[in-house]
Amino acid sequence: MPELPEVETVMRGLRARLEGRVIVRAATHRAGMRWAFPPGLAARLTGARVESFRRRAKYILMRLDGGASVLIHLGMSGRMNIGPRHPNAIPAHEHLTLETDDGWRVGFVDPRRFGSIDLVPTEAEDAHRLLAGLGPEPLDGGFTAASLSASLAGKRTPIKAALLDQRVVAGLGNIYVCEALFRARLSPRRSAHTVAGARAARLVPEIKATLTEAIAAGGSSLRDYVRPDGELGYFQHAWKVYGREAQPCERCPGAPACPGIARIVQSARSTFFCARTQR
DNA sequence: CAAGAATCCTGTCAGC
DNA sequence: TGCTGACAGGATTCTT
């Protein structure tokens, strides 16, 4: 599910519900997901006050009083169940449940269990092994055409694969890479090092715009993904290429030579693009 | 080293 | 209505 816009949406939902609250009960329902939960996770959460939230790449950081932060990754299928506290059974695939002092309940649901949870000292969040190697935040001012060109220099891998590499830029995933490349009219197969100069200057603003618009839409909703407030994100309706194989591309309507949006496989992931206008 | 493959896990959907 | 296989928003870890 979650790329940067979805993680940002989930983080904001958690912030609205949890910031300033005290966790009166916490329970894990299995030993871990991608990795084992840190020892004493539930005990550390119980009685803690939630001070603030932050997102880094596709990670959510929840700061607790006492100097610890909870580091959360939603993996491929992770989401948050948020609702009034109730005595019912634990929902399927809910691996962590929190209850607040004002009567709300937050459950981390992740059927595929590619997600993860860890604890990290708040003052050393960015030194955590999962955050230490991450590239720049795409929406930060420090992410520019010049910085992107520099990190792509010498890379022979396709630009599609390079943009999925979280060391190059942190937070993009399969959907938003496809969308940004379409908007920038760049072929996903183009060798990464050739995205410099004018091409990089075209791509970077489109990455930023795509993400900004997606955040404003509350992210993209696939399958059962819902925002923490229970609403559906609606950016999936704005996709130009993702999931639109063989459909006409909006850029070349009726062009007889246009075969429609193509789907190819790159590093074992689907890529969607318009072969006529993306060069 | 960089790049590609294998891997973790469950759910859904298309096709037979 | 089953069953099977392909595929899914990720990213680490292992192999070339």
PDB file of C-alpha atoms (C1' of nucleotides) in Angstrom:
ATOM      1  CA  MET A   1       0.000   0.000   0.000  1.00  0.00           C
ATOM      2  CA  PRO A   2       1.861   2.804   1.362  1.00  0.00           C
ATOM      3  CA  GLU A   3       4.204   5.164  -0.348  1.00  0.00           C
ATOM      4  CA  LEU A   4       5.061   8.577   0.979  1.00  0.00           C
ATOM      5  CA  PRO A   5       1.620  10.188   0.548  1.00  0.00           C
ATOM      6  CA  GLU A   6      -0.164   7.293   2.225  1.00  0.00           C
ATOM      7  CA  VAL A   7       2.327   7.186   5.082  1.00  0.00           C
ATOM      8  CA  GLU A   8       1.969  10.943   5.529  1.00  0.00           C
ATOM      9  CA  THR A   9      -1.809  10.532   5.613  1.00  0.00           C
ATOM     10  CA  VAL A  10      -1.621   7.758   8.188  1.00  0.00           C
ATOM     11  CA  MET A  11       0.851   9.747  10.278  1.00  0.00           C
ATOM     12  CA  ARG A  12      -1.470  12.757  10.323  1.00  0.00           C
ATOM     13  CA  GLY A  13      -4.361  10.551  11.353  1.00  0.00           C
ATOM     14  CA  LEU A  14      -2.364   9.108  14.212  1.00  0.00           C
ATOM     15  CA  ARG A  15      -1.262  12.567  15.258  1.00  0.00           C
ATOM     16  CA  ALA A  16      -4.848  13.804  15.389  1.00  0.00           C
ATOM     17  CA  ARG A  17      -5.915  10.896  17.534  1.00  0.00           C
ATOM     18  CA  LEU A  18      -2.889  10.242  19.721  1.00  0.00           C
ATOM     19  CA  GLU A  19      -0.854  13.388  20.221  1.00  0.00           C
ATOM     20  CA  GLY A  20      -1.034  14.472  23.841  1.00  0.00           C
ATOM     21  CA  ARG A  21      -2.810  11.290  24.900  1.00  0.00           C
ATOM     22  CA  VAL A  22      -1.637   8.720  27.394  1.00  0.00           C
ATOM     23  CA  ILE A  23      -1.586   5.092  26.300  1.00  0.00           C
ATOM     24  CA  VAL A  24      -3.386   3.258  29.072  1.00  0.00           C
ATOM     25  CA  ARG A  25      -3.037  -0.186  27.541  1.00  0.00           C
ATOM     26  CA  ALA A  26      -0.812  -1.721  24.884  1.00  0.00           C
ATOM     27  CA  ALA A  27      -0.610  -5.284  23.658  1.00  0.00           C
ATOM     28  CA  THR A  28       1.163  -7.176  20.918  1.00  0.00           C
ATOM     29  CA  HIS A  29      -0.547 -10.199  19.426  1.00  0.00           C
ATOM     30  CA  ARG A  30       2.433 -11.989  17.954  1.00  0.00           C
ATOM     31  CA  ALA A  31       6.189 -11.945  18.333  1.00  0.00           C
ATOM     32  CA  GLY A  32       6.872  -9.618  15.437  1.00  0.00           C
ATOM     33  CA  MET A  33       6.351  -8.921  11.767  1.00  0.00           C
ATOM     34  CA  ARG A  34       9.305  -8.472   9.412  1.00  0.00           C
ATOM     35  CA  TRP A  35      11.496  -8.630  12.475  1.00  0.00           C
ATOM     36  CA  ALA A  36      10.778  -9.530  16.067  1.00  0.00           C
ATOM     37  CA  PHE A  37       9.293  -6.705  18.098  1.00  0.00           C
ATOM     38  CA  PRO A  38      11.816  -5.099  20.449  1.00  0.00           C
ATOM     39  CA  PRO A  39      11.803  -6.610  23.924  1.00  0.00           C
ATOM     40  CA  GLY A  40       9.399  -4.858  26.252  1.00  0.00           C
ATOM     41  CA  LEU A  41       7.556  -2.975  23.522  1.00  0.00           C
ATOM     42  CA  ALA A  42       4.123  -3.245  25.117  1.00  0.00           C
ATOM     43  CA  ALA A  43       5.503  -2.421  28.551  1.00  0.00           C
ATOM     44  CA  ARG A  44       7.306   0.636  27.225  1.00  0.00           C
ATOM     45  CA  LEU A  45       4.129   1.877  25.546  1.00  0.00           C
ATOM     46  CA  THR A  46       1.863   1.290  28.506  1.00  0.00           C
ATOM     47  CA  GLY A  47       1.501   4.468  30.535  1.00  0.00           C
ATOM     48  CA  ALA A  48       3.503   6.526  28.056  1.00  0.00           C
ATOM     49  CA  ARG A  49       2.383   9.928  26.903  1.00  0.00           C
ATOM     50  CA  VAL A  50       2.533  10.526  23.151  1.00  0.00           C
ATOM     51  CA  GLU A  51       4.432  13.756  22.566  1.00  0.00           C
ATOM     52  CA  SER A  52       4.645  14.174  18.791  1.00  0.00           C
ATOM     53  CA  PHE A  53       4.858  12.546  15.387  1.00  0.00           C
ATOM     54  CA  ARG A  54       7.120  12.812  12.401  1.00  0.00           C
ATOM     55  CA  ARG A  55       7.462  11.036   9.062  1.00  0.00           C
ATOM     56  CA  ARG A  56      10.780  10.150   7.443  1.00  0.00           C
ATOM     57  CA  ALA A  57      10.542   8.496   4.029  1.00  0.00           C
ATOM     58  CA  LYS A  58       7.955   5.736   4.498  1.00  0.00           C
ATOM     59  CA  TYR A  59       8.550   5.520   8.243  1.00  0.00           C
ATOM     60  CA  ILE A  60       6.413   6.969  11.013  1.00  0.00           C
ATOM     61  CA  LEU A  61       8.095   8.058  14.240  1.00  0.00           C
ATOM     62  CA  MET A  62       5.955   8.390  17.343  1.00  0.00           C
ATOM     63  CA  ARG A  63       7.760  10.174  20.154  1.00  0.00           C
ATOM     64  CA  LEU A  64       6.945   9.144  23.695  1.00  0.00           C
ATOM     65  CA  ASP A  65       7.759  10.922  26.902  1.00  0.00           C
ATOM     66  CA  GLY A  66      10.845   9.482  28.495  1.00  0.00           C
ATOM     67  CA  GLY A  67      12.983   9.791  25.369  1.00  0.00           C
ATOM     68  CA  ALA A  68      11.932   6.851  23.243  1.00  0.00           C
ATOM     69  CA  SER A  69      10.438   6.901  19.760  1.00  0.00           C
ATOM     70  CA  VAL A  70       8.439   4.141  18.144  1.00  0.00           C
ATOM     71  CA  LEU A  71       9.565   3.535  14.558  1.00  0.00           C
ATOM     72  CA  ILE A  72       6.823   2.137  12.353  1.00  0.00           C
ATOM     73  CA  HIS A  73       6.894   0.905   8.761  1.00  0.00           C
ATOM     74  CA  LEU A  74       3.644  -0.170   7.099  1.00  0.00           C
ATOM     75  CA  GLY A  75       5.291  -2.519   4.637  1.00  0.00           C
ATOM     76  CA  MET A  76       3.105  -3.500   1.724  1.00  0.00           C
ATOM     77  CA  SER A  77      -0.220  -4.111   3.434  1.00  0.00           C
ATOM     78  CA  GLY A  78      -0.043  -2.238   6.734  1.00  0.00           C
ATOM     79  CA  ARG A  79      -2.806   0.079   7.925  1.00  0.00           C
ATOM     80  CA  MET A  80      -4.182   1.516  11.125  1.00  0.00           C
ATOM     81  CA  ASN A  81      -7.549   0.646  12.630  1.00  0.00           C
ATOM     82  CA  ILE A  82      -8.740   3.602  14.650  1.00  0.00           C
ATOM     83  CA  GLY A  83     -12.015   3.672  16.513  1.00  0.00           C
ATOM     84  CA  PRO A  84     -13.713   3.962  19.873  1.00  0.00           C
ATOM     85  CA  ARG A  85     -12.554   1.459  22.443  1.00  0.00           C
ATOM     86  CA  HIS A  86     -14.652  -1.702  22.454  1.00  0.00           C
ATOM     87  CA  PRO A  87     -14.465  -5.100  24.108  1.00  0.00           C
ATOM     88  CA  ASN A  88     -14.651  -7.135  20.924  1.00  0.00           C
ATOM     89  CA  ALA A  89     -12.149  -9.688  19.727  1.00  0.00           C
ATOM     90  CA  ILE A  90      -8.905  -8.658  18.093  1.00  0.00           C
ATOM     91  CA  PRO A  91      -9.459  -8.103  14.368  1.00  0.00           C
ATOM     92  CA  ALA A  92      -7.701 -10.434  11.951  1.00  0.00           C
ATOM     93  CA  HIS A  93      -4.052  -9.536  11.356  1.00  0.00           C
ATOM     94  CA  GLU A  94      -3.977  -6.874  14.037  1.00  0.00           C
ATOM     95  CA  HIS A  95      -0.540  -7.231  15.583  1.00  0.00           C
ATOM     96  CA  LEU A  96      -0.404  -4.289  17.981  1.00  0.00           C
ATOM     97  CA  THR A  97      -3.242  -2.609  19.853  1.00  0.00           C
ATOM     98  CA  LEU A  98      -3.083   0.646  21.794  1.00  0.00           C
ATOM     99  CA  GLU A  99      -5.774   2.175  23.981  1.00  0.00           C
ATOM    100  CA  THR A 100      -5.816   5.796  25.029  1.00  0.00           C
ATOM    101  CA  ASP A 101      -6.923   7.638  28.135  1.00  0.00           C
ATOM    102  CA  ASP A 102      -9.755   9.251  26.183  1.00  0.00           C
ATOM    103  CA  GLY A 103     -11.320   6.001  25.097  1.00  0.00           C
ATOM    104  CA  TRP A 104      -9.859   5.332  21.659  1.00  0.00           C
ATOM    105  CA  ARG A 105      -8.240   2.272  20.279  1.00  0.00           C
ATOM    106  CA  VAL A 106      -5.563   2.092  17.592  1.00  0.00           C
ATOM    107  CA  GLY A 107      -4.669  -1.197  15.938  1.00  0.00           C
ATOM    108  CA  PHE A 108      -1.812  -1.889  13.549  1.00  0.00           C
ATOM    109  CA  VAL A 109      -3.130  -4.322  10.948  1.00  0.00           C
ATOM    110  CA  ASP A 110      -0.767  -5.907   8.439  1.00  0.00           C
ATOM    111  CA  PRO A 111      -1.802  -9.165   6.732  1.00  0.00           C
ATOM    112  CA  ARG A 112       1.435  -9.714   4.849  1.00  0.00           C
ATOM    113  CA  ARG A 113       3.594  -8.709   7.802  1.00  0.00           C
ATOM    114  CA  PHE A 114       6.209  -6.921   5.724  1.00  0.00           C
ATOM    115  CA  GLY A 115       5.835  -4.015   8.109  1.00  0.00           C
ATOM    116  CA  SER A 116       7.976  -3.427  11.162  1.00  0.00           C
ATOM    117  CA  ILE A 117       8.035  -1.764  14.554  1.00  0.00           C
ATOM    118  CA  ASP A 118      11.076  -0.810  16.584  1.00  0.00           C
ATOM    119  CA  LEU A 119      12.089   1.455  19.440  1.00  0.00           C
ATOM    120  CA  VAL A 120      14.808   4.065  19.043  1.00  0.00           C
ATOM    121  CA  PRO A 121      16.125   6.823  21.335  1.00  0.00           C
ATOM    122  CA  THR A 122      14.435  10.047  20.232  1.00  0.00           C
ATOM    123  CA  GLU A 123      17.692  11.985  20.127  1.00  0.00           C
ATOM    124  CA  ALA A 124      19.189   9.391  17.785  1.00  0.00           C
ATOM    125  CA  GLU A 125      16.245   8.624  15.514  1.00  0.00           C
ATOM    126  CA  ASP A 126      18.104   9.234  12.298  1.00  0.00           C
ATOM    127  CA  ALA A 127      20.959   7.004  13.350  1.00  0.00           C
ATOM    128  CA  HIS A 128      18.664   3.968  13.398  1.00  0.00           C
ATOM    129  CA  ARG A 129      19.927   1.378  10.930  1.00  0.00           C
ATOM    130  CA  LEU A 130      16.725   1.658   8.873  1.00  0.00           C
ATOM    131  CA  LEU A 131      16.970   5.444   8.578  1.00  0.00           C
ATOM    132  CA  ALA A 132      20.698   6.014   8.421  1.00  0.00           C
ATOM    133  CA  GLY A 133      21.158   5.302   4.725  1.00  0.00           C
ATOM    134  CA  LEU A 134      18.080   7.082   3.396  1.00  0.00           C
ATOM    135  CA  GLY A 135      18.363   9.723   0.702  1.00  0.00           C
ATOM    136  CA  PRO A 136      16.744  13.159   0.820  1.00  0.00           C
ATOM    137  CA  GLU A 137      13.081  13.804   1.442  1.00  0.00           C
ATOM    138  CA  PRO A 138      11.627  14.549  -1.988  1.00  0.00           C
ATOM    139  CA  LEU A 139       9.542  17.455  -0.687  1.00  0.00           C
ATOM    140  CA  ASP A 140      12.446  19.143   1.069  1.00  0.00           C
ATOM    141  CA  GLY A 141      14.215  22.105  -0.455  1.00  0.00           C
ATOM    142  CA  GLY A 142      17.432  20.137  -0.422  1.00  0.00           C
ATOM    143  CA  PHE A 143      16.078  17.786  -3.073  1.00  0.00           C
ATOM    144  CA  THR A 144      16.868  19.603  -6.303  1.00  0.00           C
ATOM    145  CA  ALA A 145      17.680  18.833  -9.913  1.00  0.00           C
ATOM    146  CA  ALA A 146      21.337  19.331  -9.064  1.00  0.00           C
ATOM    147  CA  SER A 147      21.286  16.986  -6.082  1.00  0.00           C
ATOM    148  CA  LEU A 148      19.372  14.331  -7.985  1.00  0.00           C
ATOM    149  CA  SER A 149      21.744  14.540 -10.967  1.00  0.00           C
ATOM    150  CA  ALA A 150      24.672  14.156  -8.622  1.00  0.00           C
ATOM    151  CA  SER A 151      23.312  11.007  -7.025  1.00  0.00           C
ATOM    152  CA  LEU A 152      22.426   9.501 -10.411  1.00  0.00           C
ATOM    153  CA  ALA A 153      25.839  10.188 -11.896  1.00  0.00           C
ATOM    154  CA  GLY A 154      27.450   7.001 -13.126  1.00  0.00           C
ATOM    155  CA  LYS A 155      24.341   4.880 -12.538  1.00  0.00           C
ATOM    156  CA  ARG A 156      23.587   2.613 -15.494  1.00  0.00           C
ATOM    157  CA  THR A 157      20.440   1.203 -13.984  1.00  0.00           C
ATOM    158  CA  PRO A 158      17.101   2.332 -15.467  1.00  0.00           C
ATOM    159  CA  ILE A 159      15.769   5.565 -13.999  1.00  0.00           C
ATOM    160  CA  LYS A 160      12.705   3.655 -12.783  1.00  0.00           C
ATOM    161  CA  ALA A 161      14.837   1.410 -10.607  1.00  0.00           C
ATOM    162  CA  ALA A 162      17.023   4.296  -9.439  1.00  0.00           C
ATOM    163  CA  LEU A 163      14.020   6.270  -8.185  1.00  0.00           C
ATOM    164  CA  LEU A 164      12.787   3.255  -6.253  1.00  0.00           C
ATOM    165  CA  ASP A 165      16.158   3.104  -4.499  1.00  0.00           C
ATOM    166  CA  GLN A 166      15.512   4.791  -1.149  1.00  0.00           C
ATOM    167  CA  ARG A 167      19.158   5.900  -0.980  1.00  0.00           C
ATOM    168  CA  VAL A 168      18.636   8.104  -4.037  1.00  0.00           C
ATOM    169  CA  VAL A 169      15.408   9.706  -2.848  1.00  0.00           C
ATOM    170  CA  ALA A 170      13.372   8.491   0.090  1.00  0.00           C
ATOM    171  CA  GLY A 171       9.660   7.806  -0.037  1.00  0.00           C
ATOM    172  CA  LEU A 172       8.807   7.063  -3.647  1.00  0.00           C
ATOM    173  CA  GLY A 173       7.305   3.713  -4.531  1.00  0.00           C
ATOM    174  CA  ASN A 174       6.088   1.970  -7.641  1.00  0.00           C
ATOM    175  CA  ILE A 175       2.984   4.056  -8.248  1.00  0.00           C
ATOM    176  CA  TYR A 176       4.441   7.511  -7.789  1.00  0.00           C
ATOM    177  CA  VAL A 177       7.588   6.738  -9.752  1.00  0.00           C
ATOM    178  CA  CYS A 178       5.453   5.696 -12.711  1.00  0.00           C
ATOM    179  CA  GLU A 179       3.300   8.792 -12.382  1.00  0.00           C
ATOM    180  CA  ALA A 180       6.191  11.230 -12.012  1.00  0.00           C
ATOM    181  CA  LEU A 181       8.066   9.780 -14.993  1.00  0.00           C
ATOM    182  CA  PHE A 182       4.951  10.084 -17.122  1.00  0.00           C
ATOM    183  CA  ARG A 183       4.453  13.685 -16.116  1.00  0.00           C
ATOM    184  CA  ALA A 184       8.103  14.462 -16.827  1.00  0.00           C
ATOM    185  CA  ARG A 185       7.887  12.637 -20.190  1.00  0.00           C
ATOM    186  CA  LEU A 186      10.862  10.464 -19.329  1.00  0.00           C
ATOM    187  CA  SER A 187      11.083   6.823 -20.300  1.00  0.00           C
ATOM    188  CA  PRO A 188      11.334   4.496 -17.304  1.00  0.00           C
ATOM    189  CA  ARG A 189      13.965   2.565 -19.280  1.00  0.00           C
ATOM    190  CA  ARG A 190      16.284   5.516 -19.689  1.00  0.00           C
ATOM    191  CA  SER A 191      19.665   5.023 -18.099  1.00  0.00           C
ATOM    192  CA  ALA A 192      19.695   6.885 -14.785  1.00  0.00           C
ATOM    193  CA  HIS A 193      22.860   8.869 -15.401  1.00  0.00           C
ATOM    194  CA  THR A 194      21.257  10.536 -18.430  1.00  0.00           C
ATOM    195  CA  VAL A 195      18.704  12.182 -16.168  1.00  0.00           C
ATOM    196  CA  ALA A 196      20.689  15.331 -15.582  1.00  0.00           C
ATOM    197  CA  GLY A 197      20.476  18.912 -16.731  1.00  0.00           C
ATOM    198  CA  ALA A 198      17.151  19.747 -18.351  1.00  0.00           C
ATOM    199  CA  ARG A 199      15.764  16.264 -17.785  1.00  0.00           C
ATOM    200  CA  ALA A 200      16.443  16.392 -14.068  1.00  0.00           C
ATOM    201  CA  ALA A 201      15.043  19.904 -14.008  1.00  0.00           C
ATOM    202  CA  ARG A 202      11.856  18.518 -15.511  1.00  0.00           C
ATOM    203  CA  LEU A 203      11.637  15.480 -13.272  1.00  0.00           C
ATOM    204  CA  VAL A 204      12.186  16.962  -9.826  1.00  0.00           C
ATOM    205  CA  PRO A 205       9.242  19.397  -9.932  1.00  0.00           C
ATOM    206  CA  GLU A 206       6.990  16.622 -11.226  1.00  0.00           C
ATOM    207  CA  ILE A 207       8.003  14.349  -8.355  1.00  0.00           C
ATOM    208  CA  LYS A 208       7.209  17.109  -5.892  1.00  0.00           C
ATOM    209  CA  ALA A 209       3.918  18.003  -7.563  1.00  0.00           C
ATOM    210  CA  THR A 210       2.754  14.403  -7.789  1.00  0.00           C
ATOM    211  CA  LEU A 211       3.455  13.789  -4.115  1.00  0.00           C
ATOM    212  CA  THR A 212       1.957  17.091  -3.000  1.00  0.00           C
ATOM    213  CA  GLU A 213      -1.236  16.484  -4.938  1.00  0.00           C
ATOM    214  CA  ALA A 214      -1.465  12.939  -3.619  1.00  0.00           C
ATOM    215  CA  ILE A 215      -1.082  14.090  -0.023  1.00  0.00           C
ATOM    216  CA  ALA A 216      -3.801  16.682  -0.568  1.00  0.00           C
ATOM    217  CA  ALA A 217      -6.045  13.880  -1.830  1.00  0.00           C
ATOM    218  CA  GLY A 218      -5.378  11.775   1.258  1.00  0.00           C
ATOM    219  CA  GLY A 219      -3.248   9.312  -0.688  1.00  0.00           C
ATOM    220  CA  SER A 220      -4.365   6.552  -3.025  1.00  0.00           C
ATOM    221  CA  SER A 221      -6.766   3.857  -1.899  1.00  0.00           C
ATOM    222  CA  LEU A 222      -6.340   0.342  -3.218  1.00  0.00           C
ATOM    223  CA  ARG A 223      -8.347  -2.597  -2.092  1.00  0.00           C
ATOM    224  CA  ASP A 224      -9.159  -2.142   1.561  1.00  0.00           C
ATOM    225  CA  TYR A 225      -6.799   0.694   2.299  1.00  0.00           C
ATOM    226  CA  VAL A 226      -8.489   3.447   4.253  1.00  0.00           C
ATOM    227  CA  ARG A 227      -7.214   6.511   5.958  1.00  0.00           C
ATOM    228  CA  PRO A 228      -7.071   6.509   9.722  1.00  0.00           C
ATOM    229  CA  ASP A 229     -10.220   8.644   9.795  1.00  0.00           C
ATOM    230  CA  GLY A 230     -12.052   5.937   7.883  1.00  0.00           C
ATOM    231  CA  GLU A 231     -12.275   7.938   4.667  1.00  0.00           C
ATOM    232  CA  LEU A 232     -10.821   6.743   1.404  1.00  0.00           C
ATOM    233  CA  GLY A 233      -7.951   8.583  -0.197  1.00  0.00           C
ATOM    234  CA  TYR A 234      -8.873   9.420  -3.775  1.00  0.00           C
ATOM    235  CA  PHE A 235      -5.632  10.054  -5.608  1.00  0.00           C
ATOM    236  CA  GLN A 236      -6.035   6.747  -7.469  1.00  0.00           C
ATOM    237  CA  HIS A 237      -8.535   8.565  -9.672  1.00  0.00           C
ATOM    238  CA  ALA A 238      -5.759  10.931 -10.723  1.00  0.00           C
ATOM    239  CA  TRP A 239      -3.398   8.218 -11.900  1.00  0.00           C
ATOM    240  CA  LYS A 240      -2.409   8.793 -15.498  1.00  0.00           C
ATOM    241  CA  VAL A 241      -0.608   5.511 -16.150  1.00  0.00           C
ATOM    242  CA  TYR A 242      -0.451   3.228 -13.112  1.00  0.00           C
ATOM    243  CA  GLY A 243      -2.785   0.263 -13.544  1.00  0.00           C
ATOM    244  CA  ARG A 244      -3.978   1.550 -16.923  1.00  0.00           C
ATOM    245  CA  GLU A 245      -2.406  -0.967 -19.278  1.00  0.00           C
ATOM    246  CA  ALA A 246      -3.771  -0.763 -22.832  1.00  0.00           C
ATOM    247  CA  GLN A 247      -5.903   2.251 -22.023  1.00  0.00           C
ATOM    248  CA  PRO A 248      -5.465   5.314 -24.184  1.00  0.00           C
ATOM    249  CA  CYS A 249      -2.941   7.778 -22.879  1.00  0.00           C
ATOM    250  CA  GLU A 250      -4.451  11.178 -22.197  1.00  0.00           C
ATOM    251  CA  ARG A 251      -1.574  12.792 -23.999  1.00  0.00           C
ATOM    252  CA  CYS A 252      -2.206  11.170 -27.358  1.00  0.00           C
ATOM    253  CA  PRO A 253      -5.943  10.669 -27.662  1.00  0.00           C
ATOM    254  CA  GLY A 254      -6.872   9.037 -30.877  1.00  0.00           C
ATOM    255  CA  ALA A 255      -3.334   9.034 -32.175  1.00  0.00           C
ATOM    256  CA  PRO A 256      -3.480   6.080 -34.563  1.00  0.00           C
ATOM    257  CA  ALA A 257       0.137   5.195 -33.856  1.00  0.00           C
ATOM    258  CA  CYS A 258      -0.416   5.183 -30.107  1.00  0.00           C
ATOM    259  CA  PRO A 259      -0.840   1.650 -28.778  1.00  0.00           C
ATOM    260  CA  GLY A 260      -2.014   2.935 -25.419  1.00  0.00           C
ATOM    261  CA  ILE A 261      -0.335   2.677 -22.071  1.00  0.00           C
ATOM    262  CA  ALA A 262       2.229  -0.086 -21.929  1.00  0.00           C
ATOM    263  CA  ARG A 263       3.068  -2.381 -19.045  1.00  0.00           C
ATOM    264  CA  ILE A 264       6.558  -3.780 -18.771  1.00  0.00           C
ATOM    265  CA  VAL A 265       8.400  -5.492 -15.941  1.00  0.00           C
ATOM    266  CA  GLN A 266      11.497  -3.880 -14.459  1.00  0.00           C
ATOM    267  CA  SER A 267      13.294  -5.390 -11.484  1.00  0.00           C
ATOM    268  CA  ALA A 268      10.309  -7.682 -11.060  1.00  0.00           C
ATOM    269  CA  ARG A 269       7.846  -4.802 -10.695  1.00  0.00           C
ATOM    270  CA  SER A 270       5.247  -3.515 -13.110  1.00  0.00           C
ATOM    271  CA  THR A 271       6.015  -0.281 -14.895  1.00  0.00           C
ATOM    272  CA  PHE A 272       3.320   1.631 -16.753  1.00  0.00           C
ATOM    273  CA  PHE A 273       4.169   4.284 -19.304  1.00  0.00           C
ATOM    274  CA  CYS A 274       3.393   5.866 -22.651  1.00  0.00           C
ATOM    275  CA  ALA A 275       6.043   4.732 -25.115  1.00  0.00           C
ATOM    276  CA  ARG A 276       5.206   7.529 -27.532  1.00  0.00           C
ATOM    277  CA  THR A 277       5.604  10.542 -25.258  1.00  0.00           C
ATOM    278  CA  GLN A 278       8.042   9.295 -22.639  1.00  0.00           C
ATOM    279  CA  ARG A 279      11.569   9.472 -23.926  1.00  0.00           C
TER     280      ARG A 279
ATOM    281  C1'  DC B   1      31.177  -1.964  -5.954  1.00  0.00           C
ATOM    282  C1'  DA B   2      26.672  -2.261  -8.408  1.00  0.00           C
ATOM    283  C1'  DA B   3      22.853  -4.734 -10.125  1.00  0.00           C
ATOM    284  C1'  DG B   4      19.646  -8.489 -10.206  1.00  0.00           C
ATOM    285  C1'  DA B   5      17.305 -12.402  -7.827  1.00  0.00           C
ATOM    286  C1'  DA B   6      15.309 -14.487  -3.980  1.00  0.00           C
ATOM    287  C1'  DT B   7      12.866 -13.791   0.018  1.00  0.00           C
ATOM    288  C1'  DC B   8       9.410 -12.759   3.654  1.00  0.00           C
ATOM    289  C1'  DC B   9       3.540 -13.372   3.889  1.00  0.00           C
ATOM    290  C1'  DT B  10      -1.502 -13.212   2.872  1.00  0.00           C
ATOM    291  C1'  DG B  11      -5.303 -11.806   0.008  1.00  0.00           C
ATOM    292  C1'  DT B  12      -7.537 -11.146  -4.365  1.00  0.00           C
ATOM    293  C1'  DC B  13      -8.649 -11.873  -8.902  1.00  0.00           C
ATOM    294  C1'  DA B  14      -8.668 -13.935 -13.592  1.00  0.00           C
ATOM    295  C1'  DG B  15      -9.053 -18.057 -15.984  1.00  0.00           C
ATOM    296  C1'  DC B  16     -10.281 -22.743 -16.378  1.00  0.00           C
TER     297       DC B  16
ATOM    298  C1'  DT C   1     -18.250 -23.492  -7.012  1.00  0.00           C
ATOM    299  C1'  DG C   2     -13.465 -24.761  -6.550  1.00  0.00           C
ATOM    300  C1'  DC C   3      -8.827 -24.830  -7.796  1.00  0.00           C
ATOM    301  C1'  DT C   4      -4.405 -22.760  -9.594  1.00  0.00           C
ATOM    302  C1'  DG C   5      -1.338 -19.347 -10.733  1.00  0.00           C
ATOM    303  C1'  DA C   6      -0.165 -14.574 -11.199  1.00  0.00           C
ATOM    304  C1'  DC C   7       0.231 -10.523  -8.948  1.00  0.00           C
ATOM    305  C1'  DA C   8       0.067  -6.793  -5.260  1.00  0.00           C
ATOM    306  C1'  DG C   9       1.676  -0.331  -2.563  1.00  0.00           C
ATOM    307  C1'  DG C  10       8.312  -2.805   0.115  1.00  0.00           C
ATOM    308  C1'  DA C  11      12.991  -3.449   1.020  1.00  0.00           C
ATOM    309  C1'  DT C  12      16.414  -6.375   3.041  1.00  0.00           C
ATOM    310  C1'  DT C  13      19.650  -9.970   2.167  1.00  0.00           C
ATOM    311  C1'  DC C  14      21.916 -12.971  -0.714  1.00  0.00           C
ATOM    312  C1'  DT C  15      24.289 -13.946  -5.350  1.00  0.00           C
ATOM    313  C1'  DT C  16      26.451 -12.762  -9.391  1.00  0.00           C
TER     314       DT C  16
END
